[in-house]
Every structure is written in structure tokens, then in C-alpha cells.
Amino acid sequence: MHKKLFIPGPIDCRPEVLEKLSQPMIGHRTKECTEIGQRIMANMQKIWKTKNVVVISTTSGSGLMESAIKCCTAKRAACFSVGSFGDRWHKMAVTNGVEADIFRSEEGKCTTPEMVEEALATGKYDLITVTHNETSSGVMNPVGEIAKVVAKYPDVVFCVDSVSSAGGADIPVDEWGIDICITSTQKCLGVPPGLSLASVSEKAYNRAKTVPNRGLYLDIVSIYDMMAEKAQYPSTPALSLMYALDWQLDQIVNVEGIENRYARHIEMAEYIRAWAKKHFGLVADEAHLSNTLTVIKKPENVDIADLNKKLGELGLAIAPGYGKLKASSFRISHMGDYTMEDMKLVTSSIEKVLGL
Ligand SMILES: *Cc1c(COP(=O)(O)O)cnc(C)c1O
């Protein structure tokens, strides 16, 4: 039996999205392929409210995260981390020989504008990474507030991980001055995993041109050039996923409408949070709760593997905790094309299994 996935990616995709995956191949240097690339770029620009080029890569989100920090740090990177995914960006720097420091917040707390100000005031850094939505703790960082600080440092390339929030929460890239904003297809966009998307500013592009040893496959300069010129990819892209993404982005932008989509995510988030607070408690600070997933405190006597086994019999799955919060929490995603009815399914199923 298929289990409906309430994990923070991959999530269930609409049948039409899955159907698109089985369409016949086209040449990746054809006009047809360019048109698909152009439509994907134009719709992502609407979602992110940006005029920047949006690149597509045939990797999951981590591919463009690694590319961004490797290709765009000339001096030293400051990685702000509120959990596992923030830590990962720092590890990507270190393992690529990029000079970087990490600034961690306590689990459940956000990156504050003050922390960013303090780091940037040293003049040591020319790139920063911030997680918009930390999928391990359920914190949604105040990126709009952080952006006001970053704006005072025009030489700093501002990179944001919006892997688990783009398409589910408003991220106005140009208003916030984000130079590189990254996402994956398998979370709020509701497409299978395998593609990554990033908006890339001219500033980030020009910086990358000064950095030697950017590698070849994920060189952000060549990916940007091909996208800007022909809306194509330097290698052979995952065409099937592009068909699915193309269809889905049209639904998001032109059928549902992005503001309606964000409102629906907030409605689902508020419902899950209220329910979780009544029965368990939340991990993240109340002022910075994610709109796309909720990370819930796990009572000692609840075994998540066991709970999930029983939920599986009812046709759904939730996620255990992640990273440092693995043993003490569990996670319910409310992203993509899910509805309030789905939310009620997940809460009533958990109530049934645990006898709440
Ligand atoms: C899922 C996730 C990633 C990793 O993305 P992949 O597409 O699996 O490479 C990075 N950051 C955050 C916040 C995520 O939720």
C-alpha cells in the first residue's frame, strides 16, 4: 500500500506530475528544450520575486549549495547554522578547501541579525550562508531582518538555503538582496527529487569569475552562462524531471497562485502547531516557527519507529527527528500540494495510534 508521505521531502506528487515523467525524450540542445528552461526560469522568478537568472542543475539541492560556497567565496565564508543543514554548508566549505567559520545558534533558536552584524563587522568575510528554513529544528529564520544587516556590506555575497521553503513561504529575493537562493524540487514544489534551482545575482556571478578552481561539473559560471544564453544546461539535464517541474510550476503560479499557496501553507502550519502544542510541545522558538514543517517534542514513552509502523497500516508516514534532535523529536511536514484534509488525516491517525 502506498504511504502518504508527511516527511519533509520527498512528498507525494500529484498524478499529473508523475505522468509528465513518462513523456518521450527530446534533444537537450533543441529549441523545445530551451522553451522548457525559459518557462521554468520565468516561473521561478515569479515565485522568488526576482529578476536574477534562475539556474537549474541535475543534482538535488546540496549540489548547488556546494557549488555556491565553493565558486563564490574569494576570501572567507561565514556560515550561520541553526541545525544540521546549516552545519552541512560549513562542511561543504571545509571539505572543498574553502576558508570558513561557523556561527551556531542553540537548537531551536534562530540566527539573529546581531550575530550577522558582529561577524560581518570584522571585515573577514566576503560570503555568508543562512538557512531560511531549518528542517531539523523547524526554525524559520528572520531572513528579512538579517537582510537589512547584509545590505550594509555590499562586498558580501548573500547565500540562502530555501530548500525546504521555496514555493511554500514567501522569499522575496530581490527585496531581501539575496545573491544566491537555492531550492530542491522534492519539498514545497511537489516534484520528485533530482533537480536543484538557484537564483544567482550578477554580483555572485562576477565574484565567481574571480575564484580559481571552481571545478567543472558544478561551476556556477558555466551553468549561469548556459542558462542566461539558451536556458540550457552544460551537461545532459534530467529532462523527465524538467517536464514535471514545468507543468507543476505553471500550476503553482497560474492556477493556484503563489500568494494563495503561501496562505494555504500558513493555514496548515497553524493547525499542526496548535495540535502539537496541545499534545506534545514544539522544539523551535515560538517567534520563528516554520510554515512548512513542524518539529515536535517526542515524549520518552513514544517510539517513532513503532508509531510509524502503525501509521503505515493506516496509509501514511511521518518523519523521526534529524541530527542532534533525532532522539528527542519527530517531524510532520505540511508542504507542497497538501490540504487541510491531509492535515486532519495525519493528526487523527496519530491520535488513534497513541490513544490521545
Ligand atoms: C532537504 C534539505 C537540504 C538538502 O537538500 P537535498 O535536495 O536533499 O540535497 C538542504 N537544506 C535543507 C534546509 C533541507 O531541508
mmCIF file of N, CA, C and O in Angstrom, residues 56-129:
data_model
loop_
_atom_site.group_PDB
_atom_site.id
_atom_site.type_symbol
_atom_site.label_atom_id
_atom_site.label_comp_id
_atom_site.label_asym_id
_atom_site.label_seq_id
_atom_site.Cartn_x
_atom_site.Cartn_y
_atom_site.Cartn_z
ATOM 1 N N ILE A 56 19.172 25.859 -13.269
ATOM 2 C CA ILE A 56 18.665 24.531 -12.921
ATOM 3 C C ILE A 56 19.865 23.598 -12.951
ATOM 4 O O ILE A 56 20.675 23.678 -13.871
ATOM 5 N N SER A 57 20.004 22.734 -11.975
ATOM 6 C CA SER A 57 21.047 21.719 -12.104
ATOM 7 C C SER A 57 20.479 20.339 -11.812
ATOM 8 O O SER A 57 19.541 20.185 -11.035
ATOM 9 N N THR A 58 21.071 19.359 -12.483
ATOM 10 C CA THR A 58 20.657 17.980 -12.284
ATOM 11 C C THR A 58 21.385 17.407 -11.068
ATOM 12 O O THR A 58 22.263 16.578 -11.184
ATOM 13 N N THR A 59 21.059 17.973 -9.926
ATOM 14 C CA THR A 59 21.544 17.452 -8.643
ATOM 15 C C THR A 59 20.398 17.731 -7.684
ATOM 16 O O THR A 59 19.513 18.499 -8.011
ATOM 17 N N SER A 60 20.439 17.160 -6.514
ATOM 18 C CA SER A 60 19.499 17.623 -5.501
ATOM 19 C C SER A 60 20.028 18.976 -4.997
ATOM 20 O O SER A 60 21.087 19.443 -5.450
ATOM 21 N N GLY A 61 19.329 19.592 -4.085
ATOM 22 C CA GLY A 61 19.689 20.936 -3.614
ATOM 23 C C GLY A 61 21.126 21.055 -3.135
ATOM 24 O O GLY A 61 21.787 22.090 -3.334
ATOM 25 N N SER A 62 21.641 20.005 -2.531
ATOM 26 C CA SER A 62 23.004 20.046 -2.000
ATOM 27 C C SER A 62 24.027 20.383 -3.085
ATOM 28 O O SER A 62 25.054 20.998 -2.804
ATOM 29 N N GLY A 63 23.750 19.993 -4.322
ATOM 30 C CA GLY A 63 24.687 20.264 -5.417
ATOM 31 C C GLY A 63 24.933 21.746 -5.590
ATOM 32 O O GLY A 63 26.076 22.208 -5.652
ATOM 33 N N LEU A 64 23.863 22.527 -5.648
ATOM 34 C CA LEU A 64 24.046 23.973 -5.835
ATOM 35 C C LEU A 64 24.497 24.656 -4.547
ATOM 36 O O LEU A 64 25.138 25.703 -4.598
ATOM 37 N N MET A 65 24.194 24.071 -3.394
ATOM 38 C CA MET A 65 24.733 24.630 -2.141
ATOM 39 C C MET A 65 26.257 24.540 -2.158
ATOM 40 O O MET A 65 26.969 25.495 -1.853
ATOM 41 N N GLU A 66 26.756 23.365 -2.539
ATOM 42 C CA GLU A 66 28.208 23.175 -2.573
ATOM 43 C C GLU A 66 28.831 24.065 -3.648
ATOM 44 O O GLU A 66 29.875 24.694 -3.433
ATOM 45 N N SER A 67 28.168 24.142 -4.794
ATOM 46 C CA SER A 67 28.667 24.986 -5.877
ATOM 47 C C SER A 67 28.760 26.447 -5.427
ATOM 48 O O SER A 67 29.754 27.132 -5.686
ATOM 49 N N ALA A 68 27.731 26.928 -4.745
ATOM 50 C CA ALA A 68 27.692 28.340 -4.338
ATOM 51 C C ALA A 68 28.853 28.684 -3.421
ATOM 52 O O ALA A 68 29.568 29.673 -3.639
ATOM 53 N N ILE A 69 29.079 27.873 -2.416
ATOM 54 C CA ILE A 69 30.116 28.241 -1.438
ATOM 55 C C ILE A 69 31.512 28.037 -2.032
ATOM 56 O O ILE A 69 32.433 28.799 -1.758
ATOM 57 N N LYS A 70 31.646 27.047 -2.884
ATOM 58 C CA LYS A 70 32.948 26.776 -3.493
ATOM 59 C C LYS A 70 33.294 27.830 -4.549
ATOM 60 O O LYS A 70 34.420 28.300 -4.616
ATOM 61 N N CYS A 71 32.328 28.192 -5.370
ATOM 62 C CA CYS A 71 32.601 29.081 -6.501
ATOM 63 C C CYS A 71 32.579 30.556 -6.123
ATOM 64 O O CYS A 71 33.125 31.376 -6.858
ATOM 65 N N CYS A 72 31.909 30.931 -5.060
ATOM 66 C CA CYS A 72 31.696 32.363 -4.801
ATOM 67 C C CYS A 72 32.425 32.905 -3.577
ATOM 68 O O CYS A 72 32.253 34.071 -3.234
ATOM 69 N N THR A 73 33.200 32.081 -2.882
ATOM 70 C CA THR A 73 33.986 32.598 -1.766
ATOM 71 C C THR A 73 35.391 32.897 -2.271
ATOM 72 O O THR A 73 36.100 31.980 -2.699
ATOM 73 N N ALA A 74 35.784 34.171 -2.244
ATOM 74 C CA ALA A 74 37.155 34.514 -2.646
ATOM 75 C C ALA A 74 38.042 34.597 -1.401
ATOM 76 O O ALA A 74 39.200 34.228 -1.416
ATOM 77 N N LYS A 75 37.439 35.099 -0.306
ATOM 78 C CA LYS A 75 38.214 35.336 0.902
ATOM 79 C C LYS A 75 37.861 34.288 1.962
ATOM 80 O O LYS A 75 38.562 33.304 2.135
ATOM 81 N N ARG A 76 36.745 34.487 2.606
ATOM 82 C CA ARG A 76 36.354 33.596 3.705
ATOM 83 C C ARG A 76 34.830 33.622 3.861
ATOM 84 O O ARG A 76 34.213 34.689 3.742
ATOM 85 N N ALA A 77 34.252 32.471 4.146
ATOM 86 C CA ALA A 77 32.790 32.387 4.294
ATOM 87 C C ALA A 77 32.407 32.332 5.771
ATOM 88 O O ALA A 77 33.106 31.727 6.587
ATOM 89 N N ALA A 78 31.278 32.967 6.095
ATOM 90 C CA ALA A 78 30.684 32.846 7.437
ATOM 91 C C ALA A 78 29.398 32.037 7.272
ATOM 92 O O ALA A 78 28.475 32.458 6.561
ATOM 93 N N CYS A 79 29.349 30.873 7.914
ATOM 94 C CA CYS A 79 28.180 30.004 7.796
ATOM 95 C C CYS A 79 27.368 30.096 9.085
ATOM 96 O O CYS A 79 27.860 29.726 10.153
ATOM 97 N N PHE A 80 26.142 30.578 8.960
ATOM 98 C CA PHE A 80 25.272 30.682 10.136
ATOM 99 C C PHE A 80 24.402 29.434 10.175
ATOM 100 O O PHE A 80 23.727 29.114 9.207
ATOM 101 N N SER A 81 24.468 28.747 11.309
ATOM 102 C CA SER A 81 23.789 27.466 11.387
ATOM 103 C C SER A 81 22.803 27.412 12.549
ATOM 104 O O SER A 81 23.135 27.780 13.673
ATOM 105 N N VAL A 82 21.602 26.934 12.252
ATOM 106 C CA VAL A 82 20.625 26.690 13.320
ATOM 107 C C VAL A 82 20.278 25.203 13.362
ATOM 108 O O VAL A 82 19.245 24.807 13.868
ATOM 109 N N GLY A 83 21.175 24.382 12.807
ATOM 110 C CA GLY A 83 20.930 22.942 12.845
ATOM 111 C C GLY A 83 21.722 22.208 11.777
ATOM 112 O O GLY A 83 22.665 22.733 11.195
ATOM 113 N N SER A 84 21.296 20.987 11.499
ATOM 114 C CA SER A 84 22.055 20.085 10.629
ATOM 115 C C SER A 84 22.361 20.643 9.249
ATOM 116 O O SER A 84 23.437 20.440 8.712
ATOM 117 N N PHE A 85 21.350 21.336 8.651
ATOM 118 C CA PHE A 85 21.573 21.781 7.276
ATOM 119 C C PHE A 85 22.493 23.001 7.213
ATOM 120 O O PHE A 85 23.245 23.160 6.252
ATOM 121 N N GLY A 86 22.471 23.816 8.254
ATOM 122 C CA GLY A 86 23.442 24.912 8.346
ATOM 123 C C GLY A 86 24.846 24.351 8.543
ATOM 124 O O GLY A 86 25.812 24.827 7.926
ATOM 125 N N ASP A 87 24.962 23.334 9.371
ATOM 126 C CA ASP A 87 26.263 22.683 9.582
ATOM 127 C C ASP A 87 26.782 22.102 8.269
ATOM 128 O O ASP A 87 27.969 22.145 7.985
ATOM 129 N N ARG A 88 25.856 21.559 7.484
ATOM 130 C CA ARG A 88 26.269 20.910 6.237
ATOM 131 C C ARG A 88 26.944 21.917 5.299
ATOM 132 O O ARG A 88 27.926 21.594 4.639
ATOM 133 N N TRP A 89 26.418 23.124 5.242
ATOM 134 C CA TRP A 89 27.006 24.126 4.335
ATOM 135 C C TRP A 89 28.449 24.443 4.755
ATOM 136 O O TRP A 89 29.334 24.628 3.919
ATOM 137 N N HIS A 90 28.668 24.488 6.059
ATOM 138 C CA HIS A 90 30.028 24.722 6.545
ATOM 139 C C HIS A 90 30.937 23.544 6.176
ATOM 140 O O HIS A 90 32.065 23.739 5.720
ATOM 141 N N LYS A 91 30.414 22.326 6.327
ATOM 142 C CA LYS A 91 31.215 21.142 5.961
ATOM 143 C C LYS A 91 31.567 21.158 4.476
ATOM 144 O O LYS A 91 32.647 20.744 4.074
ATOM 145 N N MET A 92 30.650 21.618 3.649
ATOM 146 C CA MET A 92 30.918 21.705 2.208
ATOM 147 C C MET A 92 32.094 22.642 1.954
ATOM 148 O O MET A 92 32.934 22.381 1.102
ATOM 149 N N ALA A 93 32.133 23.757 2.706
ATOM 150 C CA ALA A 93 33.252 24.694 2.546
ATOM 151 C C ALA A 93 34.547 24.002 2.940
ATOM 152 O O ALA A 93 35.502 23.942 2.164
ATOM 153 N N VAL A 94 34.563 23.460 4.124
ATOM 154 C CA VAL A 94 35.787 22.868 4.667
ATOM 155 C C VAL A 94 36.312 21.751 3.766
ATOM 156 O O VAL A 94 37.501 21.694 3.458
ATOM 157 N N THR A 95 35.420 20.887 3.307
ATOM 158 C CA THR A 95 35.867 19.743 2.507
ATOM 159 C C THR A 95 36.279 20.151 1.093
ATOM 160 O O THR A 95 36.880 19.363 0.368
ATOM 161 N N ASN A 96 35.963 21.383 0.698
ATOM 162 C CA ASN A 96 36.428 21.892 -0.593
ATOM 163 C C ASN A 96 37.632 22.819 -0.438
ATOM 164 O O ASN A 96 38.028 23.487 -1.393
ATOM 165 N N GLY A 97 38.161 22.909 0.761
ATOM 166 C CA GLY A 97 39.308 23.782 0.980
ATOM 167 C C GLY A 97 38.952 25.262 0.980
ATOM 168 O O GLY A 97 39.816 26.110 0.770
ATOM 169 N N VAL A 98 37.680 25.576 1.187
ATOM 170 C CA VAL A 98 37.251 26.984 1.268
ATOM 171 C C VAL A 98 37.381 27.431 2.724
ATOM 172 O O VAL A 98 36.892 26.745 3.629
ATOM 173 N N GLU A 99 38.031 28.567 2.946
ATOM 174 C CA GLU A 99 38.173 29.097 4.312
ATOM 175 C C GLU A 99 36.789 29.474 4.825
ATOM 176 O O GLU A 99 36.055 30.201 4.149
ATOM 177 N N ALA A 100 36.420 28.989 6.010
ATOM 178 C CA ALA A 100 35.079 29.284 6.518
ATOM 179 C C ALA A 100 35.010 29.145 8.033
ATOM 180 O O ALA A 100 35.749 28.354 8.626
ATOM 181 N N ASP A 101 34.127 29.920 8.629
ATOM 182 C CA ASP A 101 33.849 29.796 10.062
ATOM 183 C C ASP A 101 32.363 29.536 10.234
ATOM 184 O O ASP A 101 31.548 29.969 9.420
ATOM 185 N N ILE A 102 32.041 28.844 11.323
ATOM 186 C CA ILE A 102 30.629 28.556 11.577
ATOM 187 C C ILE A 102 30.158 29.310 12.811
ATOM 188 O O ILE A 102 30.895 29.452 13.787
ATOM 189 N N PHE A 103 28.925 29.829 12.716
ATOM 190 C CA PHE A 103 28.309 30.558 13.833
ATOM 191 C C PHE A 103 27.005 29.846 14.161
ATOM 192 O O PHE A 103 26.026 29.969 13.426
ATOM 193 N N ARG A 104 27.035 29.098 15.240
ATOM 194 C CA ARG A 104 25.872 28.259 15.569
ATOM 195 C C ARG A 104 24.959 28.942 16.568
ATOM 196 O O ARG A 104 25.420 29.598 17.497
ATOM 197 N N SER A 105 23.669 28.700 16.388
ATOM 198 C CA SER A 105 22.693 29.121 17.397
ATOM 199 C C SER A 105 22.306 27.873 18.169
ATOM 200 O O SER A 105 22.467 26.753 17.673
ATOM 201 N N GLU A 106 21.786 28.086 19.356
ATOM 202 C CA GLU A 106 21.288 26.951 20.142
ATOM 203 C C GLU A 106 20.168 26.251 19.378
ATOM 204 O O GLU A 106 19.424 26.909 18.639
ATOM 205 N N GLU A 107 20.011 24.971 19.596
ATOM 206 C CA GLU A 107 18.970 24.192 18.926
ATOM 207 C C GLU A 107 17.588 24.822 19.205
ATOM 208 O O GLU A 107 17.259 25.085 20.360
ATOM 209 N N GLY A 108 16.845 25.076 18.139
ATOM 210 C CA GLY A 108 15.513 25.666 18.318
ATOM 211 C C GLY A 108 15.494 27.184 18.252
ATOM 212 O O GLY A 108 14.440 27.803 18.184
ATOM 213 N N LYS A 109 16.683 27.800 18.280
ATOM 214 C CA LYS A 109 16.787 29.269 18.207
ATOM 215 C C LYS A 109 17.215 29.687 16.799
ATOM 216 O O LYS A 109 17.764 28.888 16.045
ATOM 217 N N CYS A 110 16.967 30.973 16.487
ATOM 218 C CA CYS A 110 17.265 31.442 15.131
ATOM 219 C C CYS A 110 18.665 32.061 15.024
ATOM 220 O O CYS A 110 19.344 32.270 16.027
ATOM 221 N N THR A 111 19.060 32.351 13.796
ATOM 222 C CA THR A 111 20.226 33.207 13.536
ATOM 223 C C THR A 111 19.719 34.634 13.715
ATOM 224 O O THR A 111 18.708 35.009 13.105
ATOM 225 N N THR A 112 20.393 35.430 14.543
ATOM 226 C CA THR A 112 19.893 36.787 14.763
ATOM 227 C C THR A 112 20.642 37.792 13.883
ATOM 228 O O THR A 112 21.806 37.565 13.531
ATOM 229 N N PRO A 113 19.975 38.915 13.552
ATOM 230 C CA PRO A 113 20.675 39.967 12.795
ATOM 231 C C PRO A 113 21.929 40.437 13.539
ATOM 232 O O PRO A 113 22.934 40.745 12.910
ATOM 233 N N GLU A 114 21.885 40.421 14.859
ATOM 234 C CA GLU A 114 23.044 40.863 15.648
ATOM 235 C C GLU A 114 24.246 39.947 15.427
ATOM 236 O O GLU A 114 25.381 40.407 15.336
ATOM 237 N N MET A 115 23.986 38.639 15.376
ATOM 238 C CA MET A 115 25.090 37.688 15.132
ATOM 239 C C MET A 115 25.753 37.972 13.788
ATOM 240 O O MET A 115 26.973 37.920 13.653
ATOM 241 N N VAL A 116 24.908 38.265 12.808
ATOM 242 C CA VAL A 116 25.424 38.507 11.454
ATOM 243 C C VAL A 116 26.212 39.814 11.434
ATOM 244 O O VAL A 116 27.313 39.895 10.871
ATOM 245 N N GLU A 117 25.664 40.819 12.095
ATOM 246 C CA GLU A 117 26.340 42.130 12.167
ATOM 247 C C GLU A 117 27.725 41.970 12.795
ATOM 248 O O GLU A 117 28.731 42.473 12.281
ATOM 249 N N GLU A 118 27.763 41.251 13.900
ATOM 250 C CA GLU A 118 29.029 41.078 14.614
ATOM 251 C C GLU A 118 30.079 40.386 13.727
ATOM 252 O O GLU A 118 31.244 40.791 13.694
ATOM 253 N N ALA A 119 29.649 39.382 13.018
ATOM 254 C CA ALA A 119 30.599 38.652 12.153
ATOM 255 C C ALA A 119 31.049 39.525 10.985
ATOM 256 O O ALA A 119 32.245 39.612 10.690
ATOM 257 N N LEU A 120 30.102 40.182 10.335
ATOM 258 C CA LEU A 120 30.462 40.953 9.136
ATOM 259 C C LEU A 120 31.293 42.193 9.481
ATOM 260 O O LEU A 120 32.131 42.619 8.679
ATOM 261 N N ALA A 121 31.080 42.741 10.665
ATOM 262 C CA ALA A 121 31.831 43.935 11.077
ATOM 263 C C ALA A 121 33.336 43.659 11.179
ATOM 264 O O ALA A 121 34.146 44.581 11.101
ATOM 265 N N THR A 122 33.720 42.407 11.292
ATOM 266 C CA THR A 122 35.156 42.083 11.363
ATOM 267 C C THR A 122 35.843 42.310 10.019
ATOM 268 O O THR A 122 37.065 42.404 9.955
ATOM 269 N N GLY A 123 35.047 42.351 8.938
ATOM 270 C CA GLY A 123 35.630 42.535 7.606
ATOM 271 C C GLY A 123 36.322 41.288 7.069
ATOM 272 O O GLY A 123 36.948 41.325 6.022
ATOM 273 N N LYS A 124 36.199 40.184 7.788
ATOM 274 C CA LYS A 124 36.898 38.964 7.366
ATOM 275 C C LYS A 124 36.187 38.200 6.249
ATOM 276 O O LYS A 124 36.783 37.385 5.576
ATOM 277 N N TYR A 125 34.890 38.465 6.087
ATOM 278 C CA TYR A 125 34.088 37.580 5.237
ATOM 279 C C TYR A 125 33.605 38.251 3.951
ATOM 280 O O TYR A 125 33.225 39.421 3.967
ATOM 281 N N ASP A 126 33.581 37.482 2.875
ATOM 282 C CA ASP A 126 33.016 38.005 1.628
ATOM 283 C C ASP A 126 31.850 37.151 1.130
ATOM 284 O O ASP A 126 31.370 37.346 0.026
ATOM 285 N N LEU A 127 31.408 36.207 1.950
ATOM 286 C CA LEU A 127 30.217 35.399 1.606
ATOM 287 C C LEU A 127 29.606 34.903 2.904
ATOM 288 O O LEU A 127 30.333 34.562 3.846
ATOM 289 N N ILE A 128 28.294 34.897 2.976
ATOM 290 C CA ILE A 128 27.640 34.290 4.138
ATOM 291 C C ILE A 128 26.574 33.302 3.674
ATOM 292 O O ILE A 128 25.984 33.458 2.603
ATOM 293 N N THR A 129 26.353 32.292 4.489
ATOM 294 C CA THR A 129 25.272 31.342 4.216
ATOM 295 C C THR A 129 24.291 31.373 5.398
ATOM 296 O O THR A 129 24.703 31.392 6.553
#
